[in-house]
PDB file of C-alpha atoms in Angstrom:
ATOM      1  CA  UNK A 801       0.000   0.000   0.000  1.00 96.00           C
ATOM      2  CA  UNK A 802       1.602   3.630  -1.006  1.00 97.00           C
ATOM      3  CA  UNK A 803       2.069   5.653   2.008  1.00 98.00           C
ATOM      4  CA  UNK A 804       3.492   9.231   2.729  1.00 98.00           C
ATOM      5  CA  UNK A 805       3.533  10.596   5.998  1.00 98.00           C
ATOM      6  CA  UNK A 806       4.386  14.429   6.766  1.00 98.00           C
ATOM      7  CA  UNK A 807       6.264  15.735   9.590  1.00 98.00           C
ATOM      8  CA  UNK A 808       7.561  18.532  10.776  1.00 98.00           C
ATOM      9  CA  UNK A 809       4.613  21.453  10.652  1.00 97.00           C
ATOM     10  CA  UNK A 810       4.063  23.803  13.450  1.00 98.00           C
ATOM     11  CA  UNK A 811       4.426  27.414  14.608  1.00 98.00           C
ATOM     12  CA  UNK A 812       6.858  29.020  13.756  1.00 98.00           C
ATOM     13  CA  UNK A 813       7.617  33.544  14.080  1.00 98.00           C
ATOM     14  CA  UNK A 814       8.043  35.397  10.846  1.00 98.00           C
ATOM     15  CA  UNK A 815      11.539  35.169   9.481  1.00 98.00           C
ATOM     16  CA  UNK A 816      11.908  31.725  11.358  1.00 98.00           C
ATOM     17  CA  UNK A 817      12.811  28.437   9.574  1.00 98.00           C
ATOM     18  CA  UNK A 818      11.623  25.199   9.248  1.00 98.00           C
ATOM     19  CA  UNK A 819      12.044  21.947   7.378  1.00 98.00           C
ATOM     20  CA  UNK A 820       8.904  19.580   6.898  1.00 98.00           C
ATOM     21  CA  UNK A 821       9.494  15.826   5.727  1.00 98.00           C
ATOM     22  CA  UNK A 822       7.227  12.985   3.548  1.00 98.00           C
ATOM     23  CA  UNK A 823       8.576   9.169   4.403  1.00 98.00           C
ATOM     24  CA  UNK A 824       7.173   7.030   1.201  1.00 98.00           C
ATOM     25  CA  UNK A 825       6.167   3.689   1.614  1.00 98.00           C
ATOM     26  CA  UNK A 826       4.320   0.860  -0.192  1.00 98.00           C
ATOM     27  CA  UNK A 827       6.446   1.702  -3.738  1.00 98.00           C
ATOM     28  CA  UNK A 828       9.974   2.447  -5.603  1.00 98.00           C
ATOM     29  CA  UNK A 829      10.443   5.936  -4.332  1.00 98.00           C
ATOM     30  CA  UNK A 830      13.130   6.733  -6.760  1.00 97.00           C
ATOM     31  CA  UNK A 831      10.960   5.905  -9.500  1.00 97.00           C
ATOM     32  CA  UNK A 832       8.840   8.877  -9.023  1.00 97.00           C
ATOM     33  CA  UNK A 833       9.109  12.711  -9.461  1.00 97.00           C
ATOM     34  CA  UNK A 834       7.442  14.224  -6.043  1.00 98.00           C
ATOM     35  CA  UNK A 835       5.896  17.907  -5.498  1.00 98.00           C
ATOM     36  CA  UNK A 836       4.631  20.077  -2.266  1.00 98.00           C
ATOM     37  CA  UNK A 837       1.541  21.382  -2.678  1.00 98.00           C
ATOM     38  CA  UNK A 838       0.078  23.619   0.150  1.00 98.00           C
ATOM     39  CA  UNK A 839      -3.365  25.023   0.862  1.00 98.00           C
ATOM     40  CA  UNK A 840      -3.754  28.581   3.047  1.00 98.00           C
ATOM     41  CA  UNK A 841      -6.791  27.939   5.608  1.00 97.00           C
ATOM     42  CA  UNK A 842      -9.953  28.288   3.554  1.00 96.00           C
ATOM     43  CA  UNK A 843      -8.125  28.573   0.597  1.00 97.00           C
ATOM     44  CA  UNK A 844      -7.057  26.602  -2.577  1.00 97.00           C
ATOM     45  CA  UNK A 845      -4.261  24.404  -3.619  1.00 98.00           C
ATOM     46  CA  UNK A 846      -0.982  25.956  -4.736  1.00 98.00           C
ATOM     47  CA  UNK A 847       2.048  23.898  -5.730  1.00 97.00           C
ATOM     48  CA  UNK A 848       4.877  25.066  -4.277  1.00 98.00           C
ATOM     49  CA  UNK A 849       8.015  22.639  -5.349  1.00 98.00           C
ATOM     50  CA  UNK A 850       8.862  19.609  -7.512  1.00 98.00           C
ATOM     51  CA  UNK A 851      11.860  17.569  -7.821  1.00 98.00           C
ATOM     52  CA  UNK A 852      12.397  14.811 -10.053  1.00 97.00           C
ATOM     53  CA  UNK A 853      12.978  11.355  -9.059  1.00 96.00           C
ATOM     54  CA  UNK A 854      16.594  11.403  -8.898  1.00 96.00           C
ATOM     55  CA  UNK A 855      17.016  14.955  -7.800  1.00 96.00           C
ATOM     56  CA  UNK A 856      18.717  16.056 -10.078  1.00 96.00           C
ATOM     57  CA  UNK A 857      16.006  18.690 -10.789  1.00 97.00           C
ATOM     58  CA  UNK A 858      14.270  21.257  -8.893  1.00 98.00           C
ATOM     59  CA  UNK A 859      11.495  23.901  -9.314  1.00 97.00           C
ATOM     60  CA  UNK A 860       9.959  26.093  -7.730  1.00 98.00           C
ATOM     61  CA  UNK A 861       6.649  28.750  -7.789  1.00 97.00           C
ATOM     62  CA  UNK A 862       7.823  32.368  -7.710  1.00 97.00           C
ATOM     63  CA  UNK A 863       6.257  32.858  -4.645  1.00 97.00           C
ATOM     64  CA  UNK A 864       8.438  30.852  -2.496  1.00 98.00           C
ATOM     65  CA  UNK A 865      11.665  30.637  -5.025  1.00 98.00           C
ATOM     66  CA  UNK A 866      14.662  31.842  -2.725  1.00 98.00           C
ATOM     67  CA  UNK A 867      13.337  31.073   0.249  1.00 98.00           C
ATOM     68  CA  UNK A 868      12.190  27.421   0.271  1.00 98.00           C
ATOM     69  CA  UNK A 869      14.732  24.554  -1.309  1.00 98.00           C
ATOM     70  CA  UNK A 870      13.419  20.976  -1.725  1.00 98.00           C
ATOM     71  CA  UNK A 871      15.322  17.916  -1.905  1.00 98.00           C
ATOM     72  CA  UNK A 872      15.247  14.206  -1.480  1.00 98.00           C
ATOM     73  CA  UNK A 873      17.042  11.002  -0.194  1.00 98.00           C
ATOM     74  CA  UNK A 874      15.985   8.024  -2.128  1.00 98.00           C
ATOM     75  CA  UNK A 875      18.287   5.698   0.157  1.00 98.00           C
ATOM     76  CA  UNK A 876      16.110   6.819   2.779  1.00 98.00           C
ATOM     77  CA  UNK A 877      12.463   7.022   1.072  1.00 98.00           C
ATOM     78  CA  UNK A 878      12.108  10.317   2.222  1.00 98.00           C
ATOM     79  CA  UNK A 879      11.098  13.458   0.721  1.00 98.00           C
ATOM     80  CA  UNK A 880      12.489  17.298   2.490  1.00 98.00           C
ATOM     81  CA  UNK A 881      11.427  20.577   2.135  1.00 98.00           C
ATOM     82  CA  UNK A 882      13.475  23.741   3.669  1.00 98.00           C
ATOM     83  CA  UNK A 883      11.469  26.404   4.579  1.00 98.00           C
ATOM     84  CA  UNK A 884      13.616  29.611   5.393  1.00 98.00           C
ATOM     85  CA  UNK A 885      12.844  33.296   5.692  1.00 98.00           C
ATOM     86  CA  UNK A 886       9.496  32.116   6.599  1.00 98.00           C
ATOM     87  CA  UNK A 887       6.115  35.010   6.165  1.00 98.00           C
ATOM     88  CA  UNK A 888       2.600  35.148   7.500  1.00 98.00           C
ATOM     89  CA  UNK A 889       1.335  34.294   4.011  1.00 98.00           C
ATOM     90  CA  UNK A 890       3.311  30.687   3.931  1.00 98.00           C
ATOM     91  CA  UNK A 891       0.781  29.771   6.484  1.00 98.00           C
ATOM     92  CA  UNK A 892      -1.139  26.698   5.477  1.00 98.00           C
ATOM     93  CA  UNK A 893      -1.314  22.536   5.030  1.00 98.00           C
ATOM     94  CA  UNK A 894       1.883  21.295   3.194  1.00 98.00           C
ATOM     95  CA  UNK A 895       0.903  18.328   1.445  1.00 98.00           C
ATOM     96  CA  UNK A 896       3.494  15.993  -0.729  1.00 98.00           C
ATOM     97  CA  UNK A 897       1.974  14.000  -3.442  1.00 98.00           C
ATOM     98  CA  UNK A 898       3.403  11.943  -5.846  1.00 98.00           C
ATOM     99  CA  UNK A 899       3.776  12.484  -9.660  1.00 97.00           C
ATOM    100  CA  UNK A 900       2.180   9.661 -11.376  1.00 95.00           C
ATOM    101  CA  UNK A 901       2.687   9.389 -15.612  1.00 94.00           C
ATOM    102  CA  UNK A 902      -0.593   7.685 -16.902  1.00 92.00           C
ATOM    103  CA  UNK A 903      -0.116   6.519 -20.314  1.00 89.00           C
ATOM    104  CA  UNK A 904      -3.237   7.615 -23.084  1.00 85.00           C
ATOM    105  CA  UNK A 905      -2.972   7.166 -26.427  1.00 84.00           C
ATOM    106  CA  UNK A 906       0.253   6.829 -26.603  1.00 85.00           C
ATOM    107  CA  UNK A 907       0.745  10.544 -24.443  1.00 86.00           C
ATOM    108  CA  UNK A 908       2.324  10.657 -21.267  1.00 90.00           C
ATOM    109  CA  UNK A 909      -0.025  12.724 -18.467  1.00 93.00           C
ATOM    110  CA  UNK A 910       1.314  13.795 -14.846  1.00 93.00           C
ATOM    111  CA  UNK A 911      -1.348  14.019 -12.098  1.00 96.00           C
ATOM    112  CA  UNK A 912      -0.838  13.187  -8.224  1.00 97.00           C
ATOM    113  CA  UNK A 913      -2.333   9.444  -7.438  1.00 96.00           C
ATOM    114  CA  UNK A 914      -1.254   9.814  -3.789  1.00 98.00           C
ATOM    115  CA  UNK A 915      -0.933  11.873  -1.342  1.00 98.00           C
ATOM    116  CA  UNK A 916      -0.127  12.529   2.205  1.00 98.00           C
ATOM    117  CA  UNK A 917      -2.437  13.798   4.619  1.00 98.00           C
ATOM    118  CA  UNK A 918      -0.854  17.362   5.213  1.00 98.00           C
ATOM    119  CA  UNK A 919       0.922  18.991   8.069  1.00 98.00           C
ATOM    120  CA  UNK A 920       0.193  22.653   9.063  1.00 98.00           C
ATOM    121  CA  UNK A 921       2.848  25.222   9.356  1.00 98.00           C
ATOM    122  CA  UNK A 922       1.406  28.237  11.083  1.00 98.00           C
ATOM    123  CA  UNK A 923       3.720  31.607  10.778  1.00 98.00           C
ATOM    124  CA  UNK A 924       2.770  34.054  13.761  1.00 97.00           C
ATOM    125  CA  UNK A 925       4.588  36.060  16.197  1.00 96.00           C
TER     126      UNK A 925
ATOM    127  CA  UNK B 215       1.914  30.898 -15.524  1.00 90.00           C
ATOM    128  CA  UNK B 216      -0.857  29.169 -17.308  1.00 96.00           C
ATOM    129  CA  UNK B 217      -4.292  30.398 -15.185  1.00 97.00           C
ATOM    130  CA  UNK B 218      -6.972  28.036 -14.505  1.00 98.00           C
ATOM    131  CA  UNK B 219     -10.739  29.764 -13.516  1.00 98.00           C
ATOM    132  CA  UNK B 220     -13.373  27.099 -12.604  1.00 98.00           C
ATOM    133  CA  UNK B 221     -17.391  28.404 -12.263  1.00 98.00           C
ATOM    134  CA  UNK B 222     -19.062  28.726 -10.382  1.00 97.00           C
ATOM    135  CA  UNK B 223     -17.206  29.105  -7.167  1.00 98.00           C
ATOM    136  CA  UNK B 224     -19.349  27.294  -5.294  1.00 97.00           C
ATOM    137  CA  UNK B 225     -22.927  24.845  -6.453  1.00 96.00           C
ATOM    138  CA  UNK B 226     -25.716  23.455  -4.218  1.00 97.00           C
ATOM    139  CA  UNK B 227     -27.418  20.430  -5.737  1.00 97.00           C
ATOM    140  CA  UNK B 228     -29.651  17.166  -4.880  1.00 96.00           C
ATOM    141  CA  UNK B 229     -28.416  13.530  -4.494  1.00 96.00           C
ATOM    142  CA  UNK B 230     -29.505  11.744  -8.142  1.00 96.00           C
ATOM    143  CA  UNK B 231     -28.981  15.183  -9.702  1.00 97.00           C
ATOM    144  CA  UNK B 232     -26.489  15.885 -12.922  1.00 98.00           C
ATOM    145  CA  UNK B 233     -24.054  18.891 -12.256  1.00 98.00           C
ATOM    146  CA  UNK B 234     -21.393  20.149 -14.462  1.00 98.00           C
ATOM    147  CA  UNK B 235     -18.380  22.044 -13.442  1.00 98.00           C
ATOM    148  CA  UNK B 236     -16.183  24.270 -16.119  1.00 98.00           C
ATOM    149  CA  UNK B 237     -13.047  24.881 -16.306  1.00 98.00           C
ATOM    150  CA  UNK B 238     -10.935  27.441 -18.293  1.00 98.00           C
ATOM    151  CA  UNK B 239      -7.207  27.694 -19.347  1.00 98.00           C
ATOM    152  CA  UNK B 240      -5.590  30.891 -19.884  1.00 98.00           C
ATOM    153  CA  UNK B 241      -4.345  29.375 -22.843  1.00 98.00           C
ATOM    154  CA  UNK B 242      -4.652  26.367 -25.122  1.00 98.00           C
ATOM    155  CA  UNK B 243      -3.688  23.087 -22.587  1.00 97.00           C
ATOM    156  CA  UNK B 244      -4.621  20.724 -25.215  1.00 95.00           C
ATOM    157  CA  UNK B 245      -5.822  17.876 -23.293  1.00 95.00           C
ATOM    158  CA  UNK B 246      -3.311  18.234 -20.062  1.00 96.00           C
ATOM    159  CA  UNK B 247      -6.120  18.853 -17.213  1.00 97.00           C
ATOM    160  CA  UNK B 248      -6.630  16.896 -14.485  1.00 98.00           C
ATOM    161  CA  UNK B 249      -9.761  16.903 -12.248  1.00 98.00           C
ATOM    162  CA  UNK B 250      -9.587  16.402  -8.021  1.00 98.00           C
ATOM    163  CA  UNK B 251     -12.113  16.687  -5.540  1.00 98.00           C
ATOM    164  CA  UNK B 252     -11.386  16.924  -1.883  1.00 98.00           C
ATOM    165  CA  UNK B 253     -13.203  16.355   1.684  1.00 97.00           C
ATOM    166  CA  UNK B 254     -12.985  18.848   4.481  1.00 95.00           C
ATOM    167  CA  UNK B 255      -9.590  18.313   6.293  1.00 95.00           C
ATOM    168  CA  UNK B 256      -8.796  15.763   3.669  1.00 97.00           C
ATOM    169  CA  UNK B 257      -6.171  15.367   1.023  1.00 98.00           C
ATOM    170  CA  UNK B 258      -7.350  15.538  -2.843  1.00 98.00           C
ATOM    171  CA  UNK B 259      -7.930  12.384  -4.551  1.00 98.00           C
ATOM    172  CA  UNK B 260      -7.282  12.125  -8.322  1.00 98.00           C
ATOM    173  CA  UNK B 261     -10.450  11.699 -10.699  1.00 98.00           C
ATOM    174  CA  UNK B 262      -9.501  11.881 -14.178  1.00 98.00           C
ATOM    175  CA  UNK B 263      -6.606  12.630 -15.735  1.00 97.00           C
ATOM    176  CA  UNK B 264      -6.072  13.534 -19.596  1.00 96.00           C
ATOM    177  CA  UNK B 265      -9.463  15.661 -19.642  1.00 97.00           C
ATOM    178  CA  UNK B 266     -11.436  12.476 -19.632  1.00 96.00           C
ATOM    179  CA  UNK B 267      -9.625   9.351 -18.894  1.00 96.00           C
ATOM    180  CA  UNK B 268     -11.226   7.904 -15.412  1.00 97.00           C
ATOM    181  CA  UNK B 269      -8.401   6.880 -12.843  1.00 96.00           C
ATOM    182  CA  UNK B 270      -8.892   3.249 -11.849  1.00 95.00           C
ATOM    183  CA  UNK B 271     -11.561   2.931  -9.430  1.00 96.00           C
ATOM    184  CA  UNK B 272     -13.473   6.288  -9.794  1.00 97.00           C
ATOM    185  CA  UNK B 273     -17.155   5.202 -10.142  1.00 97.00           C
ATOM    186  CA  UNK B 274     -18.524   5.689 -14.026  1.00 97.00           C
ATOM    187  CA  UNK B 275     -20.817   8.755 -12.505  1.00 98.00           C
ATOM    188  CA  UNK B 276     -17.960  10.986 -13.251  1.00 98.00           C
ATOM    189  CA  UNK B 277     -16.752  12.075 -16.857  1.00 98.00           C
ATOM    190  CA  UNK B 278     -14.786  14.691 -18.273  1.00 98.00           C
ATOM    191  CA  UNK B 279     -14.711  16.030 -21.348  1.00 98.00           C
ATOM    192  CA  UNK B 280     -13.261  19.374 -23.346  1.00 98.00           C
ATOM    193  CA  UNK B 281      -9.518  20.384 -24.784  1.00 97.00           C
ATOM    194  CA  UNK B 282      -7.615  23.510 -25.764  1.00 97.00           C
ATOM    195  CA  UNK B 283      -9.075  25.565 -23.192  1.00 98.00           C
ATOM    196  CA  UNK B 284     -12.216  24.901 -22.079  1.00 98.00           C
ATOM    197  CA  UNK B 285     -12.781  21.682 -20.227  1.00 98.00           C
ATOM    198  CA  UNK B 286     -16.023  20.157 -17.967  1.00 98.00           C
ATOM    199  CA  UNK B 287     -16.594  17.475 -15.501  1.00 98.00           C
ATOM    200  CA  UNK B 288     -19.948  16.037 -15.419  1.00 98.00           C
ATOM    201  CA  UNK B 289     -20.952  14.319 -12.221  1.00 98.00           C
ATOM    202  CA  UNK B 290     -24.161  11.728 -13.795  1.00 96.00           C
ATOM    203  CA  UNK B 291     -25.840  10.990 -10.412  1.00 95.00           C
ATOM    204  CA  UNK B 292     -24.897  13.110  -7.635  1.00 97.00           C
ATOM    205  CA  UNK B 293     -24.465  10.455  -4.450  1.00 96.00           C
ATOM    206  CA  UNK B 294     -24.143  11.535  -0.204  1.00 94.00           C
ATOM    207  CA  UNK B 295     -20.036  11.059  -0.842  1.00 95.00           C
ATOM    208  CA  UNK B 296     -19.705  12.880  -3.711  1.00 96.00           C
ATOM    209  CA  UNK B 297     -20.246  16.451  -1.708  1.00 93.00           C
ATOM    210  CA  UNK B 298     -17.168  17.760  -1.874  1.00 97.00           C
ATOM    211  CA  UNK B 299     -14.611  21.030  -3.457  1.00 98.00           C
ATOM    212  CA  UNK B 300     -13.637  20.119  -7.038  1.00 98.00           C
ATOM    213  CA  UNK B 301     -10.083  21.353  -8.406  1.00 98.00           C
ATOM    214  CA  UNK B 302      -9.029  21.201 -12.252  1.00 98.00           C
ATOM    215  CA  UNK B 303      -5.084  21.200 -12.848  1.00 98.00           C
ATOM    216  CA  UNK B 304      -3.361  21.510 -15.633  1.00 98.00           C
ATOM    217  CA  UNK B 305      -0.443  19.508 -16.254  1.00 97.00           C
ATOM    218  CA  UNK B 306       0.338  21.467 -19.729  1.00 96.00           C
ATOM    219  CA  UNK B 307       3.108  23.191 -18.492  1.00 94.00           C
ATOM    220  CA  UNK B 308       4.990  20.605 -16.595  1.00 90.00           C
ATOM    221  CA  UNK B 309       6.233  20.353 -13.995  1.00 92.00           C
ATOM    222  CA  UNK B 310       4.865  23.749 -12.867  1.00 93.00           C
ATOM    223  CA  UNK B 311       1.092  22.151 -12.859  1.00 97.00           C
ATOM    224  CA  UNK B 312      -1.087  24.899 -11.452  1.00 97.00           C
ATOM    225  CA  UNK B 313      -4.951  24.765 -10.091  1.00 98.00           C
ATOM    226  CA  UNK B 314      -8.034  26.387 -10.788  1.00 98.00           C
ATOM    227  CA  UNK B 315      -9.543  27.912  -7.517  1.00 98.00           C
ATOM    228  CA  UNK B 316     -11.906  25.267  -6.962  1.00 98.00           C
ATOM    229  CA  UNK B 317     -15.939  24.471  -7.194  1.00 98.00           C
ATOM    230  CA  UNK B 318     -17.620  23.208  -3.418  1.00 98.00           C
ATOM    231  CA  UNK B 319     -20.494  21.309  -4.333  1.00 97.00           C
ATOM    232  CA  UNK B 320     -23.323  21.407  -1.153  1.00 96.00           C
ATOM    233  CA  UNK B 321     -26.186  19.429  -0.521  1.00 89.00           C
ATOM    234  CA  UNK B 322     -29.276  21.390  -1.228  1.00 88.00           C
TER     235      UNK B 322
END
């Protein structure tokens, strides 16, 4: 069965750091490209980082780029995410989700077939 | 950044009714859209992927349909579980795969 567990949310002052894990389970970790996607309270879903399956590749949304570096160890099944210079507005559920290629037609499509079930990360003074 | 708008923002229907949700691409996504929904203080689950392929185990009530930039999902038979928010994504421009701003569907 694929698992991902989250760790590492909680509150944290303005400027303060943080670093928030995903341990995979249940499948070949460094098969698969993984993302954070987090969700302000009340709010939508906003991806926030990706990183491919061996690492070697990393992106991130303009709204955290700078701040927030992502990263992976595939000898441990785990999935990281460095949260530095950390604002009020970065307040939210930090889900990781995998990145899952379905094949249609002979076209390769991305979408997230599992996911974790979120830690919040609360930035107050 | 490819832009994603669903409507309506939010949609109050009947269990056994038909509903269909829209959702629009800033520009042409061909057919790179995947549809969610999600539970309070749940994760998402995946629906359909490819504008109208059903992910294994979804129940036939849901479709999708649409490419370029205007996509729907068409819930057949609304059932108690299926009350929920609804998020399109577009996996166009990988990896960067963005979401529209979601659709909560409430019991009437």
């Amino acid at each position: 069965e694929v698992q991902l567990l989250e760790s590492g949310g909680g509150l944290v002052q303005p400027g303060g750091s943080l670093r928030l894990s995903c341990a995979a389970s249940g499948f070949t970790f460094s098969s698969y490209a993984m993302r954070w996607v987090r969700q302000a309270p009340g709010k939508g879903l906003q991806w926030v980082s990706v990183i491919s399956n061996s690492g070697g590749s990393t992106y991130y949304a303009d709204s955290v780029k700078g701040r927030f570096t992502i990263s992976r160890d595939n000898s441990e099944n785990t999935l990281y995410l460095q949260m530095n210079s950390l604002r009020a507005e970065d307040t939210a559920v930090y889900y990781c989700a995998r990145d899952r290629s379905f094949d249609s037609s002979g076209y390769y499509y991305v979408g997230n077939d599992y996911w974790g079930q979120g830690t919040l990360v609360t930035v107050s003074s | 950044d490819i832009q994603m708008t669903q409507s309506p923002s939010s949609l109050s229907a009947s269990v056994g009714d038909r509903v269909t949700i829209t959702c629009r691409a800033s520009q042409s996504i061909s057919n790179f859209l995947n549809w969610y929904h999600q539970k309070p203080g749940k994760a998402p689950k995946l629906l359909i992927y490819a504008a109208s392929s059903l992910r294994s185990g979804v129940p036939s009530r849901f479709s999708g349909s649409g490419s370029g930039t205007e996509f729907t999902l068409t819930i057949s038979s609304l059932q108690p579980e299926d009350f929920a928010t609804y998020y399109c994504q577009q996996s166009y421009s990988t990896p960067m795969h963005t979401f529209g701003q979601g659709t909560k569907l409430e019991i009437k």
